[in-house]
Coordinates of C-alpha atoms and ligand atoms in Angstrom, one line a residue:
X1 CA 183.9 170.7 -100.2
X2 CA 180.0 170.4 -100.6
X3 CA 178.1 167.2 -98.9
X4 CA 175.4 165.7 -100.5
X5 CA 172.7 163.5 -99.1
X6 CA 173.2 160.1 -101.4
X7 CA 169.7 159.7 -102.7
X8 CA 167.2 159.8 -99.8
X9 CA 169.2 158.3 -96.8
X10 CA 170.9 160.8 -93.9
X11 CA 174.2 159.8 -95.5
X12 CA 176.2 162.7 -96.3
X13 CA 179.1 162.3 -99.2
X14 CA 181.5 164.7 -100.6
X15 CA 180.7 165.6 -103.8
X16 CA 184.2 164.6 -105.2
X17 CA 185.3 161.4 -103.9
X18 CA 187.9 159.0 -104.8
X19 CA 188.4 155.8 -106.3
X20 CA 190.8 152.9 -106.5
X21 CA 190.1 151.4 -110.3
X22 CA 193.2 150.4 -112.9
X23 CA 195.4 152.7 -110.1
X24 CA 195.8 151.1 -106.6
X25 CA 198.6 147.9 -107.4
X26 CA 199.4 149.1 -110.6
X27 CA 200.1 152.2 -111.3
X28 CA 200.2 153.4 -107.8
X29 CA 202.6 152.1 -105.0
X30 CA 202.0 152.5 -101.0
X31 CA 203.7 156.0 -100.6
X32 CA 202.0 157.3 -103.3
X33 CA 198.6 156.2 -102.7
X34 CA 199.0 157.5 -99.1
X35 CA 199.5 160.7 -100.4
X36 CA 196.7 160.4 -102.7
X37 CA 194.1 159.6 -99.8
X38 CA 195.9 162.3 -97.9
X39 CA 195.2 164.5 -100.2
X40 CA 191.9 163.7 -101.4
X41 CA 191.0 163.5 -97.2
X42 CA 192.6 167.0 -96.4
X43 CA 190.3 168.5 -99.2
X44 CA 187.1 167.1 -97.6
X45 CA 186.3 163.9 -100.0
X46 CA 184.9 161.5 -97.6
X47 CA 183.8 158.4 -99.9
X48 CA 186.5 156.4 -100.9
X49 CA 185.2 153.7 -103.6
X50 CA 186.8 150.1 -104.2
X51 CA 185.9 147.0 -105.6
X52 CA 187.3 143.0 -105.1
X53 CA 187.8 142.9 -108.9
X54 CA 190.7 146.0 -108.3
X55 CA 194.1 144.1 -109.1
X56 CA 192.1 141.3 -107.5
X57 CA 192.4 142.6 -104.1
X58 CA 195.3 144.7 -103.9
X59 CA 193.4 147.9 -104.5
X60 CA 191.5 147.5 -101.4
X61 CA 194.5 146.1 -99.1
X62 CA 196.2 149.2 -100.3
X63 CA 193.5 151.5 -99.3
X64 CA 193.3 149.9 -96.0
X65 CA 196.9 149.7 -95.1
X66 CA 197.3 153.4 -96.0
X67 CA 194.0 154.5 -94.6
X68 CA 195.2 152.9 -91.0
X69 CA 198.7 154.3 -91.6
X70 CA 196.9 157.9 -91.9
X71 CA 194.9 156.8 -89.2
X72 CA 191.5 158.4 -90.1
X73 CA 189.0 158.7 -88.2
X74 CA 186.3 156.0 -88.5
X75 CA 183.5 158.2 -88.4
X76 CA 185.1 160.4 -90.2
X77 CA 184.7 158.7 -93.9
X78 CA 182.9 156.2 -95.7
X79 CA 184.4 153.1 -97.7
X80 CA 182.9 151.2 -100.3
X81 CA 183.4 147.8 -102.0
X82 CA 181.7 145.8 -104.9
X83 CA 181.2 142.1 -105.5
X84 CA 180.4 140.2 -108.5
X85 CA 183.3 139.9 -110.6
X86 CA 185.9 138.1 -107.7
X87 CA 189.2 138.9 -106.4
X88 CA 191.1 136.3 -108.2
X89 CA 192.1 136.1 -112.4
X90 CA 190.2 132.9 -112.9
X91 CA 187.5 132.5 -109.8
X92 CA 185.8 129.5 -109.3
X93 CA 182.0 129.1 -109.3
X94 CA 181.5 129.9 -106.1
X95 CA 183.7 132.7 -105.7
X96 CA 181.9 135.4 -108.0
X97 CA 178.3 136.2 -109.1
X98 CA 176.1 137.2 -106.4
X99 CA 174.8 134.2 -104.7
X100 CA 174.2 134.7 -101.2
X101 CA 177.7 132.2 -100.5
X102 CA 179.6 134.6 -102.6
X103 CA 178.0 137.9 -101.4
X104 CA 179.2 136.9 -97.4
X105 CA 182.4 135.3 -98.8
X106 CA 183.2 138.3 -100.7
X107 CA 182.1 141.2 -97.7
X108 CA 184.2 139.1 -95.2
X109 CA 187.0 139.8 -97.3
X110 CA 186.9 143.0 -98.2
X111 CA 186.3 143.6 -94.3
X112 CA 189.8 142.1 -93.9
X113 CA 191.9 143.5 -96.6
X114 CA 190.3 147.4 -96.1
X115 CA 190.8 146.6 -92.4
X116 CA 187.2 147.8 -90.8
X117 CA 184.5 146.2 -89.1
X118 CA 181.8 147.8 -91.5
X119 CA 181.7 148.6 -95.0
X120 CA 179.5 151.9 -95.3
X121 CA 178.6 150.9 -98.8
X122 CA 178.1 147.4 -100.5
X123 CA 177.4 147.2 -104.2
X124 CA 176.1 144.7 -106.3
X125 CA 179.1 145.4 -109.5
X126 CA 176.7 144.1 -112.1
X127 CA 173.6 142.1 -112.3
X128 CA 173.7 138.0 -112.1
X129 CA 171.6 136.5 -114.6
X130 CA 172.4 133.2 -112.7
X131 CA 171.1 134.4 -109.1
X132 CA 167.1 135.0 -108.1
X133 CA 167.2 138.9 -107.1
X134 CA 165.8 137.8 -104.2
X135 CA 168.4 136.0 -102.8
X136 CA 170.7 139.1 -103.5
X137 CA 168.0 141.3 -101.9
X138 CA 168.3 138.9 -98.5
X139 CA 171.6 138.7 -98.3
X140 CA 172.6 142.1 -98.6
X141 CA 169.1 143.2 -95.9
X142 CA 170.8 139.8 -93.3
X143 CA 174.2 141.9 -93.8
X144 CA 173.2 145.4 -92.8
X145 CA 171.1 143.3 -90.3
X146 CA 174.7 142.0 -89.1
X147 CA 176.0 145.5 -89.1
X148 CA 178.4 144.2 -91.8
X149 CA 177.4 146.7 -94.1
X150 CA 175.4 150.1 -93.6
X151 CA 174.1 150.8 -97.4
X152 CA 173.7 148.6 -100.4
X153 CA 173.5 149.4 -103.7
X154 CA 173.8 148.0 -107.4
X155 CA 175.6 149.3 -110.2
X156 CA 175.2 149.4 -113.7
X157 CA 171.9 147.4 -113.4
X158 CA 169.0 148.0 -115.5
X159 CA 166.4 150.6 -114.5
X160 CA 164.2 147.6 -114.2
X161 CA 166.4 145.3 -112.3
X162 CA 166.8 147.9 -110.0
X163 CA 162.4 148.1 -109.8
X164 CA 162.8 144.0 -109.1
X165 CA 164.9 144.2 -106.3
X166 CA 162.6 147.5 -104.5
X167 CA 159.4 145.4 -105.3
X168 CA 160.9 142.0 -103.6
X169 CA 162.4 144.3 -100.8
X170 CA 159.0 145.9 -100.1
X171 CA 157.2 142.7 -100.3
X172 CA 159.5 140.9 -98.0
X173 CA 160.3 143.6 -95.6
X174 CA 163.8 143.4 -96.9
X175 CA 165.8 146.3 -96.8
X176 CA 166.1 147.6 -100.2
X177 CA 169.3 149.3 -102.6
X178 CA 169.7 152.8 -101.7
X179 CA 171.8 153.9 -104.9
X180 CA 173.4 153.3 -108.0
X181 CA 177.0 153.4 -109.4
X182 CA 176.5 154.1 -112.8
X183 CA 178.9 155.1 -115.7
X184 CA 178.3 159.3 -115.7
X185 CA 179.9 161.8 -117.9
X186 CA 179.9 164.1 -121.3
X187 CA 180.6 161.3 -123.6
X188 CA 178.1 158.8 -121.6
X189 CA 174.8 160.3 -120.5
X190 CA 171.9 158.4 -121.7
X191 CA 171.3 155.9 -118.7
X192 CA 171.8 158.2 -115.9
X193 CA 169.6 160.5 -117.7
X194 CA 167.0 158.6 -119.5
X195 CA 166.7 154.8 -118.3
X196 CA 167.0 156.2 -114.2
X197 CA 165.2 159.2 -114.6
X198 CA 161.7 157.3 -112.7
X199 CA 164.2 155.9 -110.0
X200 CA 165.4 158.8 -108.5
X201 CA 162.0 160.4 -107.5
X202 CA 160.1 156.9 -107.0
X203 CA 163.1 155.0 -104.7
X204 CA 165.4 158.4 -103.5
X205 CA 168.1 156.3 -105.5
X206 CA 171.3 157.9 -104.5
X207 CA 174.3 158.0 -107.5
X208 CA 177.8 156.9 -107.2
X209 CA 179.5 158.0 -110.5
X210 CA 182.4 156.4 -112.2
X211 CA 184.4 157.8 -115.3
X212 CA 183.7 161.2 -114.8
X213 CA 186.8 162.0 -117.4
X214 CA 185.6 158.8 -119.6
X215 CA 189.0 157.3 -118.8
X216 CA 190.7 161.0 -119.6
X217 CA 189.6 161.5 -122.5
X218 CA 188.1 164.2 -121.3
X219 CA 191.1 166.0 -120.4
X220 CA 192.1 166.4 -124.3
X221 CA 195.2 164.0 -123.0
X222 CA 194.4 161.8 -125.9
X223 CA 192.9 164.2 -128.5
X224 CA 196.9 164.5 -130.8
X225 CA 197.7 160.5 -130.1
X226 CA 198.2 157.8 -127.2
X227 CA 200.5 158.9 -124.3
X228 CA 203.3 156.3 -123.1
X229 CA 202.1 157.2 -119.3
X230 CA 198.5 157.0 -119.8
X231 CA 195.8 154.7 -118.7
X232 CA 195.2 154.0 -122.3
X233 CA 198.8 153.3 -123.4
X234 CA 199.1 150.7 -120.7
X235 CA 199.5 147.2 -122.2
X236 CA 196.8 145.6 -120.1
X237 CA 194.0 147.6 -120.8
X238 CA 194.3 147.5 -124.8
X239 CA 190.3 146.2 -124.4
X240 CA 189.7 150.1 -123.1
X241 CA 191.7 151.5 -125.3
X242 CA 190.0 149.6 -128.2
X243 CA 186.1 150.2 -126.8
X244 CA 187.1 154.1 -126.6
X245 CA 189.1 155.2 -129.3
X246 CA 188.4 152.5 -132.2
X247 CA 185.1 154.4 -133.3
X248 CA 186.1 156.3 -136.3
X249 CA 187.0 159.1 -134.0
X250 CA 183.6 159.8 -132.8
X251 CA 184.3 160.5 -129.0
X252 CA 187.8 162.4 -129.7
X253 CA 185.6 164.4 -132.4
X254 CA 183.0 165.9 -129.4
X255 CA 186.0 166.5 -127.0
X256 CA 187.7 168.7 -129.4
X257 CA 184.4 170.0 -129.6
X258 CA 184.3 171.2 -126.1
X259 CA 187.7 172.4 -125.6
X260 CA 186.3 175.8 -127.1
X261 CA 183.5 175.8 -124.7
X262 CA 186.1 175.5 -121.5
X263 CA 188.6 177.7 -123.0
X264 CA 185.8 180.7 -123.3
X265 CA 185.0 180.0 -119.3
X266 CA 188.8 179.8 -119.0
X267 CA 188.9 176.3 -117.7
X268 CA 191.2 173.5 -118.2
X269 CA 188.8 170.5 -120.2
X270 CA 189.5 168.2 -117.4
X271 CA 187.9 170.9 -114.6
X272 CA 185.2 171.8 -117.1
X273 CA 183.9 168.2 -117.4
X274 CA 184.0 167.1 -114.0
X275 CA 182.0 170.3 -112.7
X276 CA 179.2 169.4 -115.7
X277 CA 179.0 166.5 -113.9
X278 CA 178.7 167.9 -110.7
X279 CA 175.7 170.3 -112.2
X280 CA 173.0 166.8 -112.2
X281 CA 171.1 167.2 -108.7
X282 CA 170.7 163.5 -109.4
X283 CA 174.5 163.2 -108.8
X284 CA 175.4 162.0 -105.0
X285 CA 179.4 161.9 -105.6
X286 CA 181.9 162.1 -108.4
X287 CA 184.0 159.5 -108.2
X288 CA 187.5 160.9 -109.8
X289 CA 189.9 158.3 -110.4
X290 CA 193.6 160.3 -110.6
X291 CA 197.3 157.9 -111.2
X292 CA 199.2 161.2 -109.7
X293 CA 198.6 164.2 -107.2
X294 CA 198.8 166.7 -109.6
X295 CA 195.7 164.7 -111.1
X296 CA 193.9 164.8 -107.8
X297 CA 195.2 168.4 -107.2
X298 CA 193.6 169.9 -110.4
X299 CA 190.6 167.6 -110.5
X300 CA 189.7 168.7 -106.5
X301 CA 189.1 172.4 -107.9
X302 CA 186.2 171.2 -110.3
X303 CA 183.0 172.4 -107.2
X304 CA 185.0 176.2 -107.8
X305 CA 183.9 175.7 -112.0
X306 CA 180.2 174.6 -110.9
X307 CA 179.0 178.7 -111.0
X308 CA 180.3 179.2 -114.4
X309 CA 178.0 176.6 -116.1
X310 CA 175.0 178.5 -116.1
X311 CA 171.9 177.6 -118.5
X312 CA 173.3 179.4 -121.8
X313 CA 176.6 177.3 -121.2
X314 CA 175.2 174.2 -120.6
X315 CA 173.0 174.7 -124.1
X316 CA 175.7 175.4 -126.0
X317 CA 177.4 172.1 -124.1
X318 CA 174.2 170.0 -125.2
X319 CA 174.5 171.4 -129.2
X320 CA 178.3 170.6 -128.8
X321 CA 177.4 166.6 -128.1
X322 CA 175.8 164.1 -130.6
X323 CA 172.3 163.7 -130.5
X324 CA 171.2 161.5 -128.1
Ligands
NDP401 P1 188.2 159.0 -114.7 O1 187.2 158.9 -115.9 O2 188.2 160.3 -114.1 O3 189.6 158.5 -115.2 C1 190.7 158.6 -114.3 C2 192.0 158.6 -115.1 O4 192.1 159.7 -116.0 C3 193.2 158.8 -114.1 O5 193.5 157.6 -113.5 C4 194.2 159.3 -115.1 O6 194.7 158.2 -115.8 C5 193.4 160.2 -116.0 N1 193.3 161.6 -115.4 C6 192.5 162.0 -114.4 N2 192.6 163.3 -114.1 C7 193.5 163.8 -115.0 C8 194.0 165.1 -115.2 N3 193.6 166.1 -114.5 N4 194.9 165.2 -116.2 C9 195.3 164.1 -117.0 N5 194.8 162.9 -116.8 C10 193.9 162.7 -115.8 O7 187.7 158.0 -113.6 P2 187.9 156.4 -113.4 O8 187.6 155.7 -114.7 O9 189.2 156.1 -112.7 O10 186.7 156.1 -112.5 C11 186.7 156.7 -111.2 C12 186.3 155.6 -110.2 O11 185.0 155.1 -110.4 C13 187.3 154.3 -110.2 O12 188.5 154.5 -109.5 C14 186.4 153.3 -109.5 O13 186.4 153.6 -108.1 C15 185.0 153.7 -110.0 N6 184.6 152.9 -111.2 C16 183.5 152.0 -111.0 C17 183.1 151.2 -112.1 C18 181.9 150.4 -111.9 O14 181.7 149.5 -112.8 N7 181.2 150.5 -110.8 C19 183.9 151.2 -113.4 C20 185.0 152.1 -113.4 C21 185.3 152.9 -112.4 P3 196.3 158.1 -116.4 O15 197.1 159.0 -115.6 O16 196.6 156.7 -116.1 O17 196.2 158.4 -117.8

């Protein structure tokens, strides 16, 4: 495993970690997630990412259970969750958005269900158009003050959202986001790479990224049709299935694109795209999402395919993907 400083704190985090999204409480039962984390733990990932919003709250009382059943060490990993959205199908006003009520309510609870006494990371899931940014910015700075929370960060904010809060955090002595969890891979680049580029060198944002495989897509699972078994074919998430395949066939057209470019470095797709991924300096972690250990298994090998994409493969990668 390589460590990586997330953006300019001392923090260091795997380069692959692991997340809980769609899996945790739904497709993924207590003696298969402990394996998962076992896994994922034995090959060095120390960042295990969560949210409220996951199966409102099951995904991070799942984690918790199995990470006190595996009983790792506390220093030994880092554990995030993510507020805005609230643990519940229908939450009342008060119990999403992030309001300073909601952002304690919210970190109390996902104290409880992940069973620690600090979350090592704290994001903000989107931006509330409802809330000042400074009351975000001083509730999240009297949290770490608490020793609730050690870093806080937004994700999927705008690049000037994100200059809002650091300019009310420097004006106020607040203590400002230290990274972003941002959508990050072959089909999806233009944020990360464009829109954040300033924040990276002005703030030391660090990056948390999520869909590394775009759902899978990027493992050429869906390129001849819709598996039963797949995230895709599940019946509650026909909304993904809709926003990533119904687009004349545009994103399944630049995967089949690539599969030539992974087969010539004799890679499987799914190893291939995670390690292009992995190639951004401006990448802290990749966050791999995997339903099975065979997933986790194959998608753990993706630092071993980082030498391969030197600068003649990574043009013929760029002339493989639409115009930005
Ligand atoms: P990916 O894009 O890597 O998708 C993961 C899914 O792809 C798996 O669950 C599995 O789905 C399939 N898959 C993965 N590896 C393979 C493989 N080798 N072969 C075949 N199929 C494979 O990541 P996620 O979308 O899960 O995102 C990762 C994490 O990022 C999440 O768990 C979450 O923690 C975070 N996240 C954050 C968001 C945010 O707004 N901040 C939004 C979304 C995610 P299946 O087997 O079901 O087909």
């Amino acid at each position: 495993m390589e460590y990586r400083r997330l953006g300019s704190t001392g923090l260091k985090v795997s380069a692959l970690s692991y997340g809980a999204w769609v899996t945790f409480g739904r497709q993924v039962g207590r003696s298969q997630a402990r394996e998962l984390i076992a896994l994922a733990y034995d090959h060095g990932v120390n960042f295990f990412d969560n949210a409220e919003t996951y199966n409102a709250g099951e995904a991070e009382r799942l984690m918790g259970d199995v990470i006190a059943d595996l009983h790792l060490p506390r220093d030994a990993y880092t554990v995030s969750s993510k507020v805005y959205f609230g643990a519940s199908e229908q939450p009342k006003p008060t119990q999403r958005g992030l309001s300073r009520k909601h952002v304690f309510d919210a970190c109390h609870q996902a104290l409880e269900r992940l069973r620690v006494d600090y979350l090592d990371m704290y994001f903000c899931h989107r931006a509330d158009p409802d809330t000042p940014v400074e009351e975000t910015v001083l509730a999240m700075d009297t949290l770490i003050r608490q020793g609730k929370v050690l870093y806080w960060g937004t994700s999927e904010w705008s690049a000037a959202s994100i200059e809002e809060a650091h300019r009310v955090a420097r004006e106020r002595n607040l203590i400002a986001p230290s990274m972003e969890q941002p959508q990050y891979n072959l089909l999806h680049r233009e944020r990360f790479e464009r829109e954040y580029a300033p924040l990276y060198e002005r703030y030391g944002m660090g990056t948390t990224i999520w869909s590394p495989l775009a759902s899978g897509l990027l493992t050429g699972k869906y390129n001849d049709g819709v598996p039963d078994d797949s995230r895709l074919g599940h019946p509650d998430y026909g909304w993904l299935r809709e926003a990533l395949l119904e687009d004349d066939g545009a994103r399944l057209k630049t995967v089949r694109a690539l599969v030539p470019i992974a087969a010539d470095l004799g890679l499987p797709l799914a190893r291939f795209a995670l390690a292009w991924c992995l190639k951004n300096p401006h990448v802290s972690t990749v966050i791999l999402g995997a339903s099975k250990t065979a997933q986790l298994a194959e998608n753990l090998k993706a630092l071993d395919a980082l030498p391969l994409l030197d600068e003649s493969v990574m043009r013929r990668i760029d002339a493989a993907l639409p115009p930005a």
